[in-house]
XYZ file of C-alpha atoms in Angstrom:
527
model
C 136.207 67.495 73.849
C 134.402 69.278 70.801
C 136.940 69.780 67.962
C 135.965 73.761 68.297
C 137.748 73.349 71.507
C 140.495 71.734 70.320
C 141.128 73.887 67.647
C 141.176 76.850 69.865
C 143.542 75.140 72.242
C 146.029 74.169 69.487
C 145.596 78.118 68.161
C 146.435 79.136 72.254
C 149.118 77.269 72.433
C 150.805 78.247 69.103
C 150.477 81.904 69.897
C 151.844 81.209 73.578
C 154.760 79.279 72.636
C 155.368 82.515 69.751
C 154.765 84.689 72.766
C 157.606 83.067 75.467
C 159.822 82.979 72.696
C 159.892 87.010 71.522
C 159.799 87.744 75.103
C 163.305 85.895 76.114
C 165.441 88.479 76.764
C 169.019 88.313 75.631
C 171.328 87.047 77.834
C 169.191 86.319 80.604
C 170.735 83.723 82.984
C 167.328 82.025 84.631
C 163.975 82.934 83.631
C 160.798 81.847 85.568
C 158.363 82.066 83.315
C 154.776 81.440 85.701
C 150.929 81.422 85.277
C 149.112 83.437 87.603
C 145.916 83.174 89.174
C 144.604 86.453 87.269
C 145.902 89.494 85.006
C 147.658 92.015 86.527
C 145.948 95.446 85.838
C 145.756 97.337 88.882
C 149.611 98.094 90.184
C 148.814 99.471 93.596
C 148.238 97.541 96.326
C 146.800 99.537 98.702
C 144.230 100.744 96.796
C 143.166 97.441 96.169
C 142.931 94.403 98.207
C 142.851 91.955 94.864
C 145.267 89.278 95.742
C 146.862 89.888 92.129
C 147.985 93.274 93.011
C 149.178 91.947 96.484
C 151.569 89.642 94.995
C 153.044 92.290 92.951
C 153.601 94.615 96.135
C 155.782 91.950 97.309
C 157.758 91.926 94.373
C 157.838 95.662 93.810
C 158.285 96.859 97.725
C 159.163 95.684 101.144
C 157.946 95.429 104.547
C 158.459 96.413 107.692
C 157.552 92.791 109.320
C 157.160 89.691 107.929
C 155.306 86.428 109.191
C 157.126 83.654 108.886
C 155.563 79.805 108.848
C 154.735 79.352 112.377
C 152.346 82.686 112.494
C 155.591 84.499 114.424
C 155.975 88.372 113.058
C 159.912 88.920 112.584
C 161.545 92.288 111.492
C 162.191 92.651 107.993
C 163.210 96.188 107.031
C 162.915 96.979 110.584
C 166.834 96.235 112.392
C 165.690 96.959 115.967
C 162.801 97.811 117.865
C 161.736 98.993 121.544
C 159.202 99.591 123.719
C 158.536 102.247 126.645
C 157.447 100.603 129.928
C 154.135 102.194 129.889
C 154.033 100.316 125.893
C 153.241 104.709 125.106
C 156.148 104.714 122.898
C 157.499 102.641 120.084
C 160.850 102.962 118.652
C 161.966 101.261 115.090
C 165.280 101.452 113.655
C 165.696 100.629 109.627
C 168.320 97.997 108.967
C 171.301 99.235 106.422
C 171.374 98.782 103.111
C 167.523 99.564 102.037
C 167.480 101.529 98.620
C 164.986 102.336 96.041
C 164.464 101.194 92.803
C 165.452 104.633 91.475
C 168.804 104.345 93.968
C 167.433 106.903 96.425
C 168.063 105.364 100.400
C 164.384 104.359 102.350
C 164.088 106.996 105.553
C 162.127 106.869 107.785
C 159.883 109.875 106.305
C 159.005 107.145 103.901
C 157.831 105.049 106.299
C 155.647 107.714 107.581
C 154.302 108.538 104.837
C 153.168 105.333 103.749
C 151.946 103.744 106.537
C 149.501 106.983 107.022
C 148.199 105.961 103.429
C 147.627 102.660 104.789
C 145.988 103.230 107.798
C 143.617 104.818 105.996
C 142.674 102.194 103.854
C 143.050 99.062 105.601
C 140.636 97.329 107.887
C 143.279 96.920 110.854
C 145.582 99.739 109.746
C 142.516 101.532 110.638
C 142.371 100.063 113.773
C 145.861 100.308 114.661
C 145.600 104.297 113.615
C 142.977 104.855 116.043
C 145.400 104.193 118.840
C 148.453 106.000 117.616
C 148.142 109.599 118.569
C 151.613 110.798 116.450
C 154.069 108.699 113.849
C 156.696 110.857 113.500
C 160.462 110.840 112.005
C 163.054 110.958 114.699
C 165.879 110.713 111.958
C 166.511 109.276 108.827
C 166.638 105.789 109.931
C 164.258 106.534 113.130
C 160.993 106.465 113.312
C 158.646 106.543 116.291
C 154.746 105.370 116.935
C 153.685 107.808 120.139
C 150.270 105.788 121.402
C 147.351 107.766 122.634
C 145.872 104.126 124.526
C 148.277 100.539 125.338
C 147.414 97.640 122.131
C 148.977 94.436 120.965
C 148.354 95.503 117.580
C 151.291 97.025 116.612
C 153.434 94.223 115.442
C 150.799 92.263 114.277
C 149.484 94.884 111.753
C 152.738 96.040 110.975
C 153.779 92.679 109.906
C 150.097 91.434 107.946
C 150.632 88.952 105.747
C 148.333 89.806 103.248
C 145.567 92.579 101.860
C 145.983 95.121 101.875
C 149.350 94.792 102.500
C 151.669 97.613 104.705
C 154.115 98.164 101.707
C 156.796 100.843 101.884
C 156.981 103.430 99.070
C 158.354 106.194 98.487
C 157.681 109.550 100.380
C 156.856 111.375 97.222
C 154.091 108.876 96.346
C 152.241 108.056 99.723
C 150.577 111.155 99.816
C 148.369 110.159 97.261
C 144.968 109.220 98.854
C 144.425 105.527 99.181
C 140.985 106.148 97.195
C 143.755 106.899 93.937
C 145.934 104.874 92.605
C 149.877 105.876 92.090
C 151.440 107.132 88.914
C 154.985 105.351 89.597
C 155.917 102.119 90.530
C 159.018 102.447 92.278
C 159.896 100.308 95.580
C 162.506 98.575 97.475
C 161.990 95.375 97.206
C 163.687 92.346 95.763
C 162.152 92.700 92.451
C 161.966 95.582 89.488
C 158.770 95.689 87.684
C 159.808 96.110 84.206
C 156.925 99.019 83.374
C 157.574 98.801 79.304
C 157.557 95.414 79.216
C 154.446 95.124 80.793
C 151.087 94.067 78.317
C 148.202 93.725 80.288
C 146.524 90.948 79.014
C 149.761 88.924 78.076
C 152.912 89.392 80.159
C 154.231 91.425 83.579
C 157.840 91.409 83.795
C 160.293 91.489 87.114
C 164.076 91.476 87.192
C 166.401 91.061 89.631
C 167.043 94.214 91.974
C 170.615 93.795 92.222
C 171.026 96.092 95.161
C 168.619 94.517 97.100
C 169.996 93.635 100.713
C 168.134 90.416 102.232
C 168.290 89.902 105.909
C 171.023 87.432 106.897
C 168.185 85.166 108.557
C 167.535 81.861 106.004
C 164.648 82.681 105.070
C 161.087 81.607 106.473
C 157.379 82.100 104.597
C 157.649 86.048 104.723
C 160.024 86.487 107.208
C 163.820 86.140 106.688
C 165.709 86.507 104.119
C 164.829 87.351 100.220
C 167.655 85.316 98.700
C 166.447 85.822 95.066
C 168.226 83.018 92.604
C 166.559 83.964 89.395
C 167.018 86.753 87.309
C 164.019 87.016 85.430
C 160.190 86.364 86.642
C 157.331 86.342 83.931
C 153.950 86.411 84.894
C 152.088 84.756 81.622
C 148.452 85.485 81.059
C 146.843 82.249 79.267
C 142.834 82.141 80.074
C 142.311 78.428 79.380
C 142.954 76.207 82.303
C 143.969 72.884 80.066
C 145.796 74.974 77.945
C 148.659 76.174 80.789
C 148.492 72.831 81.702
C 149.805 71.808 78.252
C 152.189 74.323 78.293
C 153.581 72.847 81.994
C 153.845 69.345 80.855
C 155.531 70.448 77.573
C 158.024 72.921 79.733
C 156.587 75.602 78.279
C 156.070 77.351 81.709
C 157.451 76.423 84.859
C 154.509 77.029 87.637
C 150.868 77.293 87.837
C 149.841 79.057 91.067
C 146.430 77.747 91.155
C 145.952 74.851 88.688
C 142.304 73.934 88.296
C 140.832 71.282 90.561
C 139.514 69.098 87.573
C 143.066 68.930 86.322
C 144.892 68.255 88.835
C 144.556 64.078 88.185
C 146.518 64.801 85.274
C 149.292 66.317 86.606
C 149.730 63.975 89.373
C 150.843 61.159 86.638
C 153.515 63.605 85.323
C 156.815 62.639 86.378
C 158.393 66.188 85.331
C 155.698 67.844 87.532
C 155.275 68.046 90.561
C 152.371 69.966 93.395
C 153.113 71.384 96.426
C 150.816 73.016 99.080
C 152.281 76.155 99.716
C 149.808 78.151 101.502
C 148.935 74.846 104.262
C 146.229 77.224 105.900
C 143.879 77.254 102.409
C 141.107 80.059 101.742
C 137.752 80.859 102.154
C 135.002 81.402 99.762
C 132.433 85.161 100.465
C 129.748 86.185 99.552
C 129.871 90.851 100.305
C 126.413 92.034 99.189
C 126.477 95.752 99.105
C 124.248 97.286 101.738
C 123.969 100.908 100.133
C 121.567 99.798 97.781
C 118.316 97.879 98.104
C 117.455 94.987 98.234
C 120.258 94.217 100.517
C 120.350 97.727 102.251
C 118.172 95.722 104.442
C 119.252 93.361 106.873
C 116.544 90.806 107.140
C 117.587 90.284 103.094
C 120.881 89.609 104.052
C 119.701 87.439 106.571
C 117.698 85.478 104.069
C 120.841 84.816 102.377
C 122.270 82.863 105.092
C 119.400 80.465 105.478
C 119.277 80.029 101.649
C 122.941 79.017 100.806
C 124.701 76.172 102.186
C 128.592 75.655 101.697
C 128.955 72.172 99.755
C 126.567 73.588 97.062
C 129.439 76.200 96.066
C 132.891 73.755 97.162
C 132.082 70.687 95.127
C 131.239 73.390 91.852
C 134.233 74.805 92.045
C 136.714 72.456 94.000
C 134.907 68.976 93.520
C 136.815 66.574 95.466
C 136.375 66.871 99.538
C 140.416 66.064 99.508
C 140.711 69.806 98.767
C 137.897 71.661 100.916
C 136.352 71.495 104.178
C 132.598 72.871 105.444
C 133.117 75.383 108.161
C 130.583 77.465 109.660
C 133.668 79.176 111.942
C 133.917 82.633 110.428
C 137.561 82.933 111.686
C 138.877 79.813 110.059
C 138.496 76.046 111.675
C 141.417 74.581 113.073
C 142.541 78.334 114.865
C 142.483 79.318 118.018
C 138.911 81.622 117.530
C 137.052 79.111 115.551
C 133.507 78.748 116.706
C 130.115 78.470 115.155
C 128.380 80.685 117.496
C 125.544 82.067 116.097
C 125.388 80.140 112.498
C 124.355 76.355 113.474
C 121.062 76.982 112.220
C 122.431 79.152 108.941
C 124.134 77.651 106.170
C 121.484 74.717 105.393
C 119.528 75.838 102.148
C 116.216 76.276 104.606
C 114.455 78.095 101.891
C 111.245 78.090 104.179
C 112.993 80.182 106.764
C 114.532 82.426 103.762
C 111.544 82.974 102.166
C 109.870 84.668 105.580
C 112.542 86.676 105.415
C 111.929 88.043 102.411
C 108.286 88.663 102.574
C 109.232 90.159 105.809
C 111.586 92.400 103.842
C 108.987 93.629 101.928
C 111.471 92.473 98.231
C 109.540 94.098 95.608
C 111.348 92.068 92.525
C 114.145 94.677 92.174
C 116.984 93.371 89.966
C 119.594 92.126 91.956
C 123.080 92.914 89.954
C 125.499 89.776 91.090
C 129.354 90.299 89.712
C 130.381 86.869 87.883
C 134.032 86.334 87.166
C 134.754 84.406 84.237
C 138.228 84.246 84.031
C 139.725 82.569 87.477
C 139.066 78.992 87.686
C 138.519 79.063 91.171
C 135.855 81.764 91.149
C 133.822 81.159 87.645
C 131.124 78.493 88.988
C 130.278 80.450 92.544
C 128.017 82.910 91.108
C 125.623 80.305 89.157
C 125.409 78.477 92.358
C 124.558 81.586 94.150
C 122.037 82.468 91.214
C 120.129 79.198 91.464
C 119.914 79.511 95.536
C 118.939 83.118 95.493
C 115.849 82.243 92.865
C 114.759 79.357 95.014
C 113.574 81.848 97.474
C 112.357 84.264 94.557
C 114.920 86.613 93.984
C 115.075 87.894 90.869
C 118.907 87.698 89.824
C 120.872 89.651 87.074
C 123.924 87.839 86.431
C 126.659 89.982 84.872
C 129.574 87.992 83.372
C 133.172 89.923 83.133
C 136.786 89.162 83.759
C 138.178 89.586 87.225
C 139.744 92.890 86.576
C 136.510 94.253 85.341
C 135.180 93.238 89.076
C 137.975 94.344 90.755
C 137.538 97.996 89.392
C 133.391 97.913 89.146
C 133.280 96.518 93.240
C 135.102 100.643 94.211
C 131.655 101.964 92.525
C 129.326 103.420 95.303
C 127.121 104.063 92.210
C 123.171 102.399 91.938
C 123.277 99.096 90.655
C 121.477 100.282 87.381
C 123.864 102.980 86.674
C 127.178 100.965 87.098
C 127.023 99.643 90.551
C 126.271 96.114 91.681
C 124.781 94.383 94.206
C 126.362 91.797 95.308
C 129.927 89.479 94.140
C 132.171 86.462 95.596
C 135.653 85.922 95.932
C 138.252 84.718 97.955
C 140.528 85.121 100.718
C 143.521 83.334 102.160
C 142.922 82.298 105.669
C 145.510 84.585 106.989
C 143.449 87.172 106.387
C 140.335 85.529 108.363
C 141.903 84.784 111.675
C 140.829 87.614 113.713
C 138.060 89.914 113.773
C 140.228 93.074 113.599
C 142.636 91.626 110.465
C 139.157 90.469 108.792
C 139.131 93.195 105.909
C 135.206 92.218 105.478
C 134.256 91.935 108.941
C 135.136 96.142 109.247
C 131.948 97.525 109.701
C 132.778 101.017 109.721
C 130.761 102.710 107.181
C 132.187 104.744 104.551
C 135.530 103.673 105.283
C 134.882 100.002 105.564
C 135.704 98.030 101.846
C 133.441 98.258 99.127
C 129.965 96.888 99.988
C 130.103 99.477 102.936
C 128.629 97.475 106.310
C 127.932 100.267 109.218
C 127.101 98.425 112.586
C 128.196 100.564 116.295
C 127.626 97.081 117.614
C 130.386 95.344 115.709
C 132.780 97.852 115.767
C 132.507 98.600 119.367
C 133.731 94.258 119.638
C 136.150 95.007 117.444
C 137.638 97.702 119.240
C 137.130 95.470 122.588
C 138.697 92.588 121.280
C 141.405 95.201 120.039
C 142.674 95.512 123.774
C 141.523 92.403 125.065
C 144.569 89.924 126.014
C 143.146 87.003 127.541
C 142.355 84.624 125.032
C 139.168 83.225 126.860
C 137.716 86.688 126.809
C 139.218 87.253 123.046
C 137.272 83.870 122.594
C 134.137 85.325 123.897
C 133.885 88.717 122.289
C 134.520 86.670 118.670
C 131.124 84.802 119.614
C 129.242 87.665 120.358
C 130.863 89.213 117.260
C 129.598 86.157 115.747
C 126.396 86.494 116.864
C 126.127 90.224 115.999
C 127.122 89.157 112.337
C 124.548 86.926 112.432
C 121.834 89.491 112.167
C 123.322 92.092 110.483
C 125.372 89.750 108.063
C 128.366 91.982 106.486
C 129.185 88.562 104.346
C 128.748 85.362 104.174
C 131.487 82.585 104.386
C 131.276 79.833 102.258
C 133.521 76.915 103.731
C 137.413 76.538 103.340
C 139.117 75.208 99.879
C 142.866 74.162 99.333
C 145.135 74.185 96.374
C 148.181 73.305 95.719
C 151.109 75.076 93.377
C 151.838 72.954 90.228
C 155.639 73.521 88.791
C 158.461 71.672 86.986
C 160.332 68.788 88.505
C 163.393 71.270 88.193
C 162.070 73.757 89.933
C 162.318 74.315 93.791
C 162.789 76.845 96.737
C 159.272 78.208 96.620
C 158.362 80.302 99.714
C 155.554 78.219 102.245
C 153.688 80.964 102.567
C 149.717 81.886 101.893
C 151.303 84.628 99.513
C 152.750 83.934 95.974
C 156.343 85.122 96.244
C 159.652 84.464 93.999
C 162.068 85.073 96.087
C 163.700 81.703 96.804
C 162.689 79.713 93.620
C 165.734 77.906 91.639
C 165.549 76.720 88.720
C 167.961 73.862 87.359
């Protein structure tokens, strides 16, 4: 290690330690003090599907339906629930006791009104909108979904685990389009986020929500009950990866969601810490190129793409050791149900000769392609070099733009040209619970102007979406995710880069964290 490093590690570590200190509050029974994967920035999560600003919505607000660890959606604020015999009509009652931040009781006009923002945003509250012909208020604790068409999505979307993420809010803010972000940050869930204590860049702050009423149910991944035994959670922001590792082993913190790969040897020999796999499903790596803007407005680029890059060149940068990733060409996650490699066993293999023909097919006139490179999340930093070096082995000519994750986050919304702000292609990641299904697949929406940044517009994979949509049987669910496959294939709205696993790092006297492919606090003791 070069002494500069050192140095700056020692300086880190001073100013951290100052940092946890000033920050105790007085009196404060239990404080989980926890590094996060990234900076929290953006405090909406529905106008963002960054996993940072999902976490948060589940310690801000609550849910309608929660999935707990077999995959099973269970009510959450929901008490009881029917359905008419021609499946036409859906009737949800709220349980008692839900109440606002602010003190104000959750009605079913709040529902409403929030669950229209979704829908408009989301890639399967989209697709469960397009079936509802009214949501409507039958009373204050009533509310009713009046379908134009029959669909099994109702209590699946309703309950999605993750992004974006049907959060209740309050009626006053939900009108806000989804393309805006809210002013206020006021839910009903089991946490309070503590706006003036909040320095981006340093510290978010959540207390206790003492009148927070958790389901009687033990509780179960997301399902169940929100038993929360702390009274104080702080997300801290420190950049360096061996540096919150110092701070673990010295009980400086008390969790690291993601520790890096590289380190993970060392905490294994610490008897005072210990790592647990809470999301057992892992994630999967993506490529989204942006297909408003050439070079990749063309398909046959995108399709070059998928003969260039292979998986293992991106896993063993980031994750190194095959105990922690797997190489699978299954777009909806191996090991599940719908896993199949229809239509990629010749992709994925770094044949440059086939990419290349693509290319010169293309017609790739050297434009500047602009790819997004996160710096700050140890999981994400060494993607975009890999994905550099590929995309000049079939003579690309790449402009890699380093910035934090936030930056990306906000800069990936732009529809502008890549030389006037926009980009042209990033990578990130996504929990496998959000890749099991074609319809829940935020990337695999290919609806045009409302699909997620990057923008895909294909009839033909919508129109298996939407089949797949009412499609029970799994063997013909089975067979429209091949053709989907297939479809993908050739018009390529992303490309998956194999599956990686992590586990949670925290103190020895730490325990009760939620198995669940979301971070949540509720749960967690500390001793």
């Amino acid at each position: 290690m070069s002494l500069f490093r050192k140095l700056r590690q020692v300086a880190t570590a001073t100013a951290i330690g100052a940092a946890l200190v000033a920050a105790a509050p007085v009196g404060a029974e239990t404080t989980l003090r926890v590094v996060m994967h990234s900076d929290l920035k953006i405090v909406d999560p529905i106008w963002t599907t960054a996993y940072m600003s999902r976490n948060y919505g589940y310690m801000v607000y609550d849910t309608l339906f929660g999935m707990n660890t077999k995959g099973e959606i269970k009510p959450q604020m929901v008490g009881s629930y029917d359905v008419s015999a021609d499946n036409l009509t859906w009737t949800f009652k709220l349980r008692d006791g839900l109440k606002f931040h602010d003190g104000a009781p959750v009605t079913s006009a709040d529902v409403v009104a929030s669950l229209k923002r979704w829908g408009s945003k989301d890639a399967l509250g989209q697709k469960l909108m397009s079936f509802v012909g009214e949501m409507k208020a039958v009373d204050a604790n009533t509310f009713q979904f009046l379908m134009k068409s029959p669909t099994g999505l109702v209590i699946q979307a309703l309950g999605k685990p993750s992004s974006n993420v049907p959060v209740i809010m309050p009626e006053r803010l939900a009108p806000t389009p989804a393309g805006d972000q809210i002013s206020e940050y006021v839910g009903s869930g089991p946490f309070v986020f503590e706006k003036d204590q909040w320095k981006p860049g340093e510290v978010a702050v959540f207390t206790k929500f003492k009148d927070y009423v958790p389901r009687s149910e033990p509780g179960d991944g997301m399902a169940g009950g929100k038993v929360v035994k702390v009274d104080r959670v702080e997300w801290r922001v420190i950049r360096d990866t061996q540096t919150q590792v110092n701070a673990l082993i010295k009980g400086e913190i008390d969790v690291i969601e993601i520790p890096s790969h590289d380190l993970l040897p060392l905490l294994e020999k610490d008897s005072n810490v210990k790592l647990i796999d809470l999301n057992p499903f892992g994630n999967q790596y993506t490529f989204r190129p942006n297909t408003l803007h050439p070079p990749f407005d063309n398909p046959k680029m995108r399709q070059a793409l998928l003969y260039a890059f292979n998986q293992e060149d991106f896993l063993k940068a980031v994750v190194g050791s095959e105990k922690y990733y797997k190489l699978c060409k299954a777009m909806f996650i191996c090991g599940t149900p719908l896993a199949s490699d229809a239509g990629f066993g010749d992709k994925l293999e770094s044949n440059f000769k086939k990419a290349r023909e693509l290319v010169k097919e293309a017609g790739y006139d050297g434009t500047p392609i602009i790819l997004m490179h996160s710096t700050d999340l140890a999981v994400l930093t060494n993607l975009a070099p890999v994905a550099k070096s590929l995309m000049e082995k079939i003579g690309l000519n790449v402009d890699m733009q380093s910035m934090d994750w936030q930056t990306l986050v906000a800069r990936r919304a732009k529809r502008d040209k890549p030389g006037e702000g926009g980009w042209n292609a990033f990578i990130t990641s996504w929990a496998s619970a959000d890749q099991v299904n074609p319809v829940g697949q935020p990337f695999f929406n290919a609806a045009c102007d409302k699909a997620l940044f990057g923008w895909p517009c294909d009839e033909e994979i919508q129109k298996l979406r939407d089949q797949f949509a009412v499609e029970p049987d799994p063997a013909k669910q089975k067979a429209l995710v091949e053709a989907m496959q297939r479809r993908q294939a050739e018009y390529v709205t992303h490309i998956h880069l194999g599956q990686w696993y992590a586990p949670t790092a925290m103190r020895a006297n730490v325990s009760g964290a939620p198995v669940s492919p979301v971070s949540a606090f509720w749960g967690y003791e500390k001793k």
